[in-house]
mmCIF file of C-alpha atoms in Angstrom:
data_model
loop_
_atom_site.group_PDB
_atom_site.id
_atom_site.type_symbol
_atom_site.label_atom_id
_atom_site.label_comp_id
_atom_site.label_asym_id
_atom_site.label_seq_id
_atom_site.Cartn_x
_atom_site.Cartn_y
_atom_site.Cartn_z
ATOM 1 C CA ARG V 1 -7.319 55.209 -19.352
ATOM 2 C CA LYS V 2 -7.609 51.688 -17.939
ATOM 3 C CA LYS V 3 -4.513 49.760 -17.133
ATOM 4 C CA SER V 4 -4.395 46.321 -18.649
ATOM 5 C CA GLU V 5 -4.768 43.615 -16.048
ATOM 6 C CA LYS V 6 -2.802 40.441 -16.239
ATOM 7 C CA LYS V 7 -4.454 37.385 -14.845
ATOM 8 C CA GLN V 8 -2.179 35.000 -13.042
ATOM 9 C CA VAL V 9 -3.060 31.361 -13.394
ATOM 10 C CA ALA V 10 -1.837 29.099 -10.630
ATOM 11 C CA ILE V 11 -0.241 25.933 -11.949
ATOM 12 C CA ILE V 12 -0.696 23.010 -9.575
ATOM 13 C CA MET V 13 2.137 20.530 -9.920
ATOM 14 C CA PRO V 14 1.397 16.898 -9.068
ATOM 15 C CA THR V 15 2.886 15.584 -5.841
ATOM 16 C CA THR V 16 5.998 13.531 -6.549
ATOM 17 C CA ILE V 17 5.770 9.957 -5.277
ATOM 18 C CA HIS V 18 9.189 8.521 -4.465
ATOM 19 C CA ILE V 19 9.533 4.878 -5.488
ATOM 20 C CA GLY V 20 11.844 2.082 -4.336
ATOM 21 C CA LEU V 21 12.404 -1.033 -6.473
ATOM 22 C CA VAL V 22 13.532 -4.356 -4.984
ATOM 23 C CA GLU V 23 13.931 -6.782 -7.868
ATOM 24 C CA ASP V 24 16.815 -9.164 -8.637
ATOM 25 C CA GLN V 25 16.187 -9.321 -12.409
ATOM 26 C CA HIS V 26 18.219 -6.400 -13.728
ATOM 27 C CA LEU V 27 16.486 -6.019 -17.096
ATOM 28 C CA PHE V 28 12.998 -6.123 -15.586
ATOM 29 C CA ARG V 29 13.990 -3.604 -12.911
ATOM 30 C CA GLN V 30 15.492 -1.192 -15.441
ATOM 31 C CA SER V 31 12.500 -1.525 -17.751
ATOM 32 C CA LEU V 32 10.116 -0.848 -14.868
ATOM 33 C CA ARG V 33 12.138 2.173 -13.763
ATOM 34 C CA SER V 34 12.120 3.625 -17.289
ATOM 35 C CA ASN V 35 8.353 3.191 -17.583
ATOM 36 C CA LEU V 36 7.646 4.639 -14.137
ATOM 37 C CA GLU V 37 9.719 7.744 -14.784
ATOM 38 C CA THR V 38 7.800 8.616 -17.948
ATOM 39 C CA THR V 39 5.051 9.939 -15.653
ATOM 40 C CA GLU V 40 5.310 13.355 -14.006
ATOM 41 C CA ASP V 41 4.464 12.272 -10.472
ATOM 42 C CA LEU V 42 6.616 9.131 -10.110
ATOM 43 C CA ARG V 43 10.352 9.153 -9.377
ATOM 44 C CA VAL V 44 12.524 6.142 -8.567
ATOM 45 C CA VAL V 45 14.914 7.044 -5.730
ATOM 46 C CA PHE V 46 16.050 3.594 -4.567
ATOM 47 C CA GLU V 47 16.939 0.273 -6.197
ATOM 48 C CA SER V 48 18.136 -3.058 -4.862
ATOM 49 C CA ALA V 49 18.794 -6.457 -6.412
ATOM 50 C CA ASP V 50 18.291 -8.160 -3.030
ATOM 51 C CA GLY V 51 16.145 -7.769 0.063
ATOM 52 C CA TYR V 52 18.585 -8.415 2.893
ATOM 53 C CA SER V 53 20.561 -5.166 2.387
ATOM 54 C CA VAL V 54 17.513 -2.933 2.015
ATOM 55 C CA ILE V 55 16.912 -2.008 5.668
ATOM 56 C CA SER V 56 20.500 -0.905 6.365
ATOM 57 C CA ARG V 57 20.630 1.071 3.100
ATOM 58 C CA LEU V 58 17.319 2.791 3.774
ATOM 59 C CA ARG V 59 18.656 4.045 7.102
ATOM 60 C CA GLU V 60 21.111 6.141 5.064
ATOM 61 C CA GLN V 61 18.643 6.975 2.272
ATOM 62 C CA SER V 62 17.249 10.454 1.605
ATOM 63 C CA PRO V 63 14.573 10.897 0.524
ATOM 64 C CA LEU V 64 12.952 7.688 1.700
ATOM 65 C CA PRO V 65 10.676 5.961 -0.809
ATOM 66 C CA ASP V 66 6.966 6.573 -0.297
ATOM 67 C CA VAL V 67 6.164 3.265 -2.001
ATOM 68 C CA MET V 68 8.368 0.164 -2.266
ATOM 69 C CA LEU V 69 7.734 -2.281 -5.124
ATOM 70 C CA VAL V 70 9.019 -5.607 -3.817
ATOM 71 C CA ASP V 71 9.441 -8.910 -5.623
ATOM 72 C CA LEU V 72 8.385 -11.949 -3.601
ATOM 73 C CA SER V 73 11.292 -14.149 -4.800
ATOM 74 C CA LEU V 74 14.608 -12.597 -3.776
ATOM 75 C CA PRO V 75 18.133 -14.092 -3.552
ATOM 76 C CA PRO V 76 19.288 -15.514 -0.204
ATOM 77 C CA ASN V 77 21.849 -13.877 2.070
ATOM 78 C CA GLY V 78 24.456 -16.594 1.793
ATOM 79 C CA HIS V 79 22.736 -19.723 3.080
ATOM 80 C CA GLN V 80 19.927 -17.793 4.762
ATOM 81 C CA GLU V 81 16.702 -17.256 2.871
ATOM 82 C CA TYR V 82 15.389 -13.702 2.703
ATOM 83 C CA SER V 83 12.240 -13.399 0.616
ATOM 84 C CA GLY V 84 9.881 -10.553 -0.151
ATOM 85 C CA LEU V 85 7.807 -11.766 2.783
ATOM 86 C CA ASP V 86 10.787 -11.301 5.125
ATOM 87 C CA LEU V 87 11.432 -7.830 3.710
ATOM 88 C CA THR V 88 7.761 -6.905 4.038
ATOM 89 C CA ARG V 89 7.822 -7.850 7.716
ATOM 90 C CA ASP V 90 11.046 -5.918 8.405
ATOM 91 C CA LEU V 91 9.997 -2.865 6.393
ATOM 92 C CA SER V 92 6.675 -2.708 8.244
ATOM 93 C CA ARG V 93 8.516 -2.703 11.547
ATOM 94 C CA GLU V 94 11.395 -0.330 10.680
ATOM 95 C CA PHE V 95 9.653 2.035 8.248
ATOM 96 C CA PRO V 96 5.904 1.867 8.924
ATOM 97 C CA LYS V 97 5.185 4.951 6.793
ATOM 98 C CA VAL V 98 6.620 3.320 3.649
ATOM 99 C CA ALA V 99 3.851 1.570 1.687
ATOM 100 C CA ILE V 100 4.729 -1.859 0.267
ATOM 101 C CA LEU V 101 3.398 -3.041 -3.078
ATOM 102 C CA ILE V 102 4.227 -6.628 -4.011
ATOM 103 C CA LEU V 103 4.958 -7.194 -7.712
ATOM 104 C CA THR V 104 5.711 -10.842 -8.567
ATOM 105 C CA ILE V 105 4.945 -13.816 -10.795
ATOM 106 C CA HIS V 106 3.391 -15.769 -7.915
ATOM 107 C CA GLN V 107 -0.404 -15.890 -7.710
ATOM 108 C CA ASP V 108 -0.844 -18.285 -4.779
ATOM 109 C CA PRO V 109 -3.761 -17.093 -2.610
ATOM 110 C CA TYR V 110 -1.910 -18.124 0.550
ATOM 111 C CA PHE V 111 1.011 -15.827 -0.217
ATOM 112 C CA ILE V 112 -1.274 -12.949 -1.210
ATOM 113 C CA SER V 113 -3.220 -13.042 2.055
ATOM 114 C CA LYS V 114 -0.071 -13.756 4.110
ATOM 115 C CA LEU V 115 1.717 -10.742 2.625
ATOM 116 C CA ILE V 116 -1.249 -8.481 3.332
ATOM 117 C CA GLU V 117 -1.415 -9.738 6.915
ATOM 118 C CA THR V 118 2.328 -9.096 7.275
ATOM 119 C CA GLY V 119 2.069 -5.481 6.137
ATOM 120 C CA ALA V 120 1.842 -5.223 2.344
ATOM 121 C CA SER V 121 -0.527 -2.529 1.079
ATOM 122 C CA GLY V 122 -1.233 -4.248 -2.235
ATOM 123 C CA TYR V 123 -0.347 -7.125 -4.550
ATOM 124 C CA LEU V 124 0.167 -7.279 -8.325
ATOM 125 C CA VAL V 125 1.414 -9.966 -10.701
ATOM 126 C CA LYS V 126 4.221 -9.075 -13.112
ATOM 127 C CA ASP V 127 2.095 -9.349 -16.246
ATOM 128 C CA THR V 128 -0.172 -6.592 -14.886
ATOM 129 C CA SER V 129 -0.632 -3.683 -17.283
ATOM 130 C CA LEU V 130 1.443 -0.577 -16.641
ATOM 131 C CA SER V 131 -1.730 1.450 -16.176
ATOM 132 C CA GLU V 132 -2.730 -0.773 -13.240
ATOM 133 C CA VAL V 133 0.782 -0.515 -11.759
ATOM 134 C CA TYR V 134 0.479 3.295 -11.873
ATOM 135 C CA GLU V 135 -2.993 3.100 -10.350
ATOM 136 C CA ALA V 136 -1.807 0.794 -7.564
ATOM 137 C CA ILE V 137 1.172 3.019 -6.680
ATOM 138 C CA ARG V 138 -0.997 6.121 -6.466
ATOM 139 C CA SER V 139 -3.663 4.255 -4.507
ATOM 140 C CA VAL V 140 -1.324 2.917 -1.808
ATOM 141 C CA HIS V 141 0.323 6.337 -1.527
ATOM 142 C CA HIS V 142 -2.820 8.462 -1.351
ATOM 143 C CA ASN V 143 -5.340 5.993 0.131
ATOM 144 C CA GLY V 144 -3.126 3.562 2.030
ATOM 145 C CA SER V 145 -4.115 0.419 0.139
ATOM 146 C CA TYR V 146 -4.747 -1.207 -3.228
ATOM 147 C CA ILE V 147 -7.122 -4.156 -3.077
ATOM 148 C CA ASN V 148 -7.968 -5.622 -6.464
ATOM 149 C CA GLN V 149 -10.340 -8.477 -7.184
ATOM 150 C CA GLN V 150 -7.548 -11.054 -7.069
ATOM 151 C CA SER V 151 -6.519 -9.966 -3.572
ATOM 152 C CA LEU V 152 -10.106 -9.998 -2.352
ATOM 153 C CA GLN V 153 -10.652 -13.519 -3.658
ATOM 154 C CA ALA V 154 -7.406 -14.697 -2.031
ATOM 155 C CA ILE V 155 -8.397 -13.234 1.311
ATOM 156 C CA GLN V 156 -11.875 -14.707 1.076
ATOM 157 C CA GLY V 157 -10.456 -18.134 0.212
ATOM 158 C CA ARG V 158 -7.995 -18.007 3.113
ATOM 159 C CA LEU V 159 -10.751 -17.139 5.543
ATOM 160 C CA GLN V 160 -13.093 -19.955 4.520
ATOM 161 C CA GLY V 161 -13.370 -22.440 7.347
ATOM 162 C CA ARG V 162 -11.448 -20.254 9.762
ATOM 163 C CA THR V 163 -12.786 -20.140 13.295
ATOM 164 C CA ARG V 164 -14.187 -16.884 14.579
ATOM 165 C CA PRO V 165 -11.421 -14.561 15.874
ATOM 166 C CA LYS V 166 -11.399 -13.714 19.566
ATOM 167 C CA HIS V 167 -11.775 -9.978 18.929
ATOM 168 C CA THR V 168 -15.257 -8.778 18.056
ATOM 169 C CA SER V 169 -16.426 -5.717 16.168
ATOM 170 C CA GLU V 170 -18.504 -4.707 19.216
ATOM 171 C CA ALA V 171 -15.378 -2.884 20.456
ATOM 172 C CA LEU V 172 -15.769 -0.417 17.561
ATOM 173 C CA SER V 173 -18.053 2.581 17.850
ATOM 174 C CA LYS V 174 -20.713 3.325 15.228
ATOM 175 C CA ARG V 175 -18.645 6.201 13.842
ATOM 176 C CA GLU V 176 -15.547 4.007 13.677
ATOM 177 C CA LEU V 177 -17.567 1.425 11.745
ATOM 178 C CA ASP V 178 -18.727 4.159 9.362
ATOM 179 C CA VAL V 179 -15.130 5.242 8.786
ATOM 180 C CA LEU V 180 -13.981 1.632 8.371
ATOM 181 C CA ARG V 181 -16.573 0.886 5.696
ATOM 182 C CA LEU V 182 -15.608 4.026 3.753
ATOM 183 C CA ILE V 183 -11.928 3.102 4.052
ATOM 184 C CA CYS V 184 -12.820 -0.242 2.473
ATOM 185 C CA GLN V 185 -14.278 1.692 -0.462
ATOM 186 C CA GLN V 186 -10.772 3.224 -0.850
ATOM 187 C CA LEU V 187 -11.991 6.759 -0.190
ATOM 188 C CA THR V 188 -9.394 9.346 0.790
ATOM 189 C CA THR V 189 -9.378 11.069 4.182
ATOM 190 C CA GLU V 190 -10.895 14.185 2.632
ATOM 191 C CA GLU V 191 -13.663 12.213 0.897
ATOM 192 C CA ILE V 192 -14.537 10.377 4.128
ATOM 193 C CA ALA V 193 -14.616 13.678 6.021
ATOM 194 C CA GLU V 194 -16.971 15.172 3.430
ATOM 195 C CA LYS V 195 -19.329 12.186 3.506
ATOM 196 C CA LEU V 196 -19.519 12.062 7.314
ATOM 197 C CA PHE V 197 -19.501 15.864 7.827
ATOM 198 C CA ILE V 198 -16.428 15.721 10.051
ATOM 199 C CA SER V 199 -12.926 17.158 9.750
ATOM 200 C CA PRO V 200 -10.032 15.266 8.086
ATOM 201 C CA LYS V 201 -8.219 15.432 11.441
ATOM 202 C CA THR V 202 -11.130 13.590 13.073
ATOM 203 C CA VAL V 203 -11.011 10.956 10.323
ATOM 204 C CA ASP V 204 -7.297 10.447 10.994
ATOM 205 C CA GLY V 205 -8.084 10.027 14.692
ATOM 206 C CA HIS V 206 -10.705 7.370 13.965
ATOM 207 C CA ARG V 207 -8.264 5.593 11.614
ATOM 208 C CA SER V 208 -5.584 5.517 14.316
ATOM 209 C CA ASN V 209 -8.090 4.143 16.842
ATOM 210 C CA LEU V 210 -9.225 1.508 14.352
ATOM 211 C CA MET V 211 -5.684 0.290 13.718
ATOM 212 C CA GLN V 212 -4.993 0.134 17.439
ATOM 213 C CA LYS V 213 -8.219 -1.736 18.263
ATOM 214 C CA THR V 214 -7.923 -4.201 15.382
ATOM 215 C CA GLY V 215 -4.153 -4.705 15.617
ATOM 216 C CA SER V 216 -3.751 -3.679 11.963
ATOM 217 C CA ARG V 217 -0.414 -2.486 10.595
ATOM 218 C CA ASN V 218 -1.894 -0.297 7.863
ATOM 219 C CA VAL V 219 -5.071 0.522 5.926
ATOM 220 C CA THR V 220 -4.933 -2.763 4.039
ATOM 221 C CA GLY V 221 -4.935 -4.541 7.396
ATOM 222 C CA LEU V 222 -8.134 -2.687 8.264
ATOM 223 C CA VAL V 223 -9.698 -3.941 5.018
ATOM 224 C CA LEU V 224 -8.639 -7.479 5.921
ATOM 225 C CA TYR V 225 -10.200 -7.070 9.389
ATOM 226 C CA ALA V 226 -13.462 -5.805 7.892
ATOM 227 C CA ILE V 227 -13.603 -8.794 5.535
ATOM 228 C CA LYS V 228 -12.880 -11.216 8.384
ATOM 229 C CA LYS V 229 -15.685 -9.676 10.426
ATOM 230 C CA LYS V 230 -18.033 -9.569 7.419
ATOM 231 C CA LEU V 231 -18.462 -5.828 7.900
ATOM 232 C CA VAL V 232 -18.190 -5.308 4.141
ATOM 233 C CA GLU V 233 -19.437 -7.355 1.217
ATOM 234 C CA LEU V 234 -17.041 -8.700 -1.423
ATOM 235 C CA VAL V 235 -18.120 -7.737 -4.917
#
């Protein structure tokens, strides 16, 4: 007599991405939070109506956000201005592992490229569809950046007429250039490792070397460097 066998099916739960919202418009912030938390893998763990208190509050925060959605226009701290650009700079310095995604009404190419240079991992306007917001959050969390066509055009426009930077791509090895170009295609560490027949740990090592050599703060900074050096083509 055969005993009945029960097959156990492993259920893989999606990784929870912890979100922080920095937005002074209460209704917009609450609406965004409600929409984000309808998805299984997104959870809002931090909110702020201003930027100037964020750093001190995050020092006491657990868990830390994986991704911060930051408005560009934020209220001043008394008579002192403190914008999303200021917060981006301070977040990049104090919490370098927290990805920053700018969500604002402003579409000025100067601000887009300036924010990316300062440390933002991506940029979206507030009338962006929710599906793109979800995509951008997951992209900056899993891949380190979200570069849409608008950001690429802003970067390209900012670089027009700029003199050649002092650093040259000759300092990068062939393998580092290979990794850089695949990073610009927004491939994950595992996908890059598979394409180049190397281990994910080796990919991480090349990424660290690239950021050190190029002076980049994050993966988006590497994309900006590659565009500056014309190592990738804008499409």
